PDB file of C-alpha atoms in Angstrom:
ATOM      1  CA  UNK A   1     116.113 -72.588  73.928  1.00 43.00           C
ATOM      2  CA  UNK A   2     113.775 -75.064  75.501  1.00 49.00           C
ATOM      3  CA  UNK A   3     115.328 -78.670  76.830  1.00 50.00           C
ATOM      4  CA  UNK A   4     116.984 -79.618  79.745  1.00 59.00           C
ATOM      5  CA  UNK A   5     118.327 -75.847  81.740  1.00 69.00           C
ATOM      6  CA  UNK A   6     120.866 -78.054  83.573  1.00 81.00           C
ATOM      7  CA  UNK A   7     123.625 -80.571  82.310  1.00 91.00           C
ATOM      8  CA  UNK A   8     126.335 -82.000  84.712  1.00 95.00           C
ATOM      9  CA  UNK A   9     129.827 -83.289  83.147  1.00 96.00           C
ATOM     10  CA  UNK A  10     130.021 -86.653  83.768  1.00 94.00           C
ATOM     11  CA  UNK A  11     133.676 -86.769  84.351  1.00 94.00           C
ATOM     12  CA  UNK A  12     134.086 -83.026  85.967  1.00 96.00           C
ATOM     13  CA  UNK A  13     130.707 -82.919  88.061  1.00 95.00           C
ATOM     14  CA  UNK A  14     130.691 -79.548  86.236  1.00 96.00           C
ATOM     15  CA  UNK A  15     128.132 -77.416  84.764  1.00 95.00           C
ATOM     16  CA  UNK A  16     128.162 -77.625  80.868  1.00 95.00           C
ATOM     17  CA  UNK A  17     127.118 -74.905  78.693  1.00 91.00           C
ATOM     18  CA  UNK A  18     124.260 -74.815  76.428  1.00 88.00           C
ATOM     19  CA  UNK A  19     126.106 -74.615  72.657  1.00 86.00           C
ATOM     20  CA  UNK A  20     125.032 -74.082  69.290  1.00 80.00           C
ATOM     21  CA  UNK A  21     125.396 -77.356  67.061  1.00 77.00           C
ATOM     22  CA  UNK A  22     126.096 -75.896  63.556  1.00 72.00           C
ATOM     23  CA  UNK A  23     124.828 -78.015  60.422  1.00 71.00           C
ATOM     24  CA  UNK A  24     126.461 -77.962  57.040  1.00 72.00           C
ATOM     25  CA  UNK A  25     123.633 -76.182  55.835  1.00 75.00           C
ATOM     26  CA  UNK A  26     123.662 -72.840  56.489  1.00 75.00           C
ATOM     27  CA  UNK A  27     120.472 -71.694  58.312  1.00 75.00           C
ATOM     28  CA  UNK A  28     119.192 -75.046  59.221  1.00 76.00           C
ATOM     29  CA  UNK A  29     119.383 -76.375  62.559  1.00 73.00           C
ATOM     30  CA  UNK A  30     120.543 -80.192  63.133  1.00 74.00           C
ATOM     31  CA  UNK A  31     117.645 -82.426  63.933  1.00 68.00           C
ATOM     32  CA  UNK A  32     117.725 -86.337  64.578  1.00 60.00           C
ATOM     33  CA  UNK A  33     114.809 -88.111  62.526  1.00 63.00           C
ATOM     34  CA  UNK A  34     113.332 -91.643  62.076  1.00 65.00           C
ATOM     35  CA  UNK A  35     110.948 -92.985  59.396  1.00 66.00           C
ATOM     36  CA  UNK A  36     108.020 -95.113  60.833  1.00 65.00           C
ATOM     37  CA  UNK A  37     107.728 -98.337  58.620  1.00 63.00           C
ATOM     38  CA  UNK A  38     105.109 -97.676  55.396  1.00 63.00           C
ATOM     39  CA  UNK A  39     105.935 -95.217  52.836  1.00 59.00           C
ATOM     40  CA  UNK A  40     102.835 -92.660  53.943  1.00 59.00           C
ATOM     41  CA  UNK A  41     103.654 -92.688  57.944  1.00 64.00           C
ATOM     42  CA  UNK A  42     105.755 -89.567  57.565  1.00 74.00           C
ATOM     43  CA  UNK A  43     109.022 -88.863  59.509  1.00 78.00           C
ATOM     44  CA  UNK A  44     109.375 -87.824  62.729  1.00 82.00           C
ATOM     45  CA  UNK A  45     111.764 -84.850  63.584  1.00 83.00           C
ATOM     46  CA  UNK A  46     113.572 -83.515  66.793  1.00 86.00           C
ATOM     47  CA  UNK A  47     115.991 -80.510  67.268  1.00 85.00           C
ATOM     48  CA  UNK A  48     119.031 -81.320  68.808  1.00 86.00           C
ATOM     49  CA  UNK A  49     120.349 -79.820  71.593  1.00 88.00           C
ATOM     50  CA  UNK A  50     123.816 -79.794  72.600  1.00 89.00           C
ATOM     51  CA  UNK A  51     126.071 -79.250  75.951  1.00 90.00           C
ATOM     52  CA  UNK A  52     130.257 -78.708  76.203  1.00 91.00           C
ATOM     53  CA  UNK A  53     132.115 -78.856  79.321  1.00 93.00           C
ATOM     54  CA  UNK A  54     134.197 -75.526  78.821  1.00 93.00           C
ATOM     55  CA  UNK A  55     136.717 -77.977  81.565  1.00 96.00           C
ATOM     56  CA  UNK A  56     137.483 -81.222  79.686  1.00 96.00           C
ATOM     57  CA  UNK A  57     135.458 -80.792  76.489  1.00 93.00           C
ATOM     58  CA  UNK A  58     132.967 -83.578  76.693  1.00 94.00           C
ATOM     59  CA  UNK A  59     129.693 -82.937  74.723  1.00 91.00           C
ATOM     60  CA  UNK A  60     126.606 -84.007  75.415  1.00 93.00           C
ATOM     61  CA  UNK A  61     123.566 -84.511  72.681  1.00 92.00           C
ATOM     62  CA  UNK A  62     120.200 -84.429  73.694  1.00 90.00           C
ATOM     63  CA  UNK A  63     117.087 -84.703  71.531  1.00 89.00           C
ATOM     64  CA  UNK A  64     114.373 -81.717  72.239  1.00 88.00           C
ATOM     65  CA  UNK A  65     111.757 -83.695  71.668  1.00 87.00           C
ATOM     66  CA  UNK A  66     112.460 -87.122  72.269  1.00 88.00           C
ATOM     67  CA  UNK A  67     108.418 -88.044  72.393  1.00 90.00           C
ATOM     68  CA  UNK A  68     108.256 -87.705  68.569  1.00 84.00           C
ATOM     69  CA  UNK A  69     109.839 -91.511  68.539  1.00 83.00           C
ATOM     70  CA  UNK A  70     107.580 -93.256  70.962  1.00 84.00           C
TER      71      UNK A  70
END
């Protein structure tokens, strides 16, 4: 998986572990998206990437491609 190799728990100061983030959908990944204004701008997508403390259980979310929404 690409993203960030290293998240710290903010409360444990803890490694977190790289999880799966399962979407309703079987077979398709959860993604963030945001519609630029005008109906013909298109949308722009990110994976979602997601990080569990396997301590206190704090998850973190991080977009994979956070650029899309500059």
């Amino acid at each position: 998986k690409g993203g960030i190799n290293f998240m710290e728990c903010l409360k444990c100061k803890i490694e977190m572990k790289m999880v799966d983030f399962k979407a309703v959908v079987v077979g398709v990944k959860p993604y963030i998206s945001a519609r630029k204004k005008g109906i013909f701008k298109g949308e722009k997508i990110s994976d979602v990437l997601c990080y569990v403390c396997a301590t206190c259980g704090h998850i973190e979310f991080l977009a994979e491609n956070p650029g899309e929404f500059k």
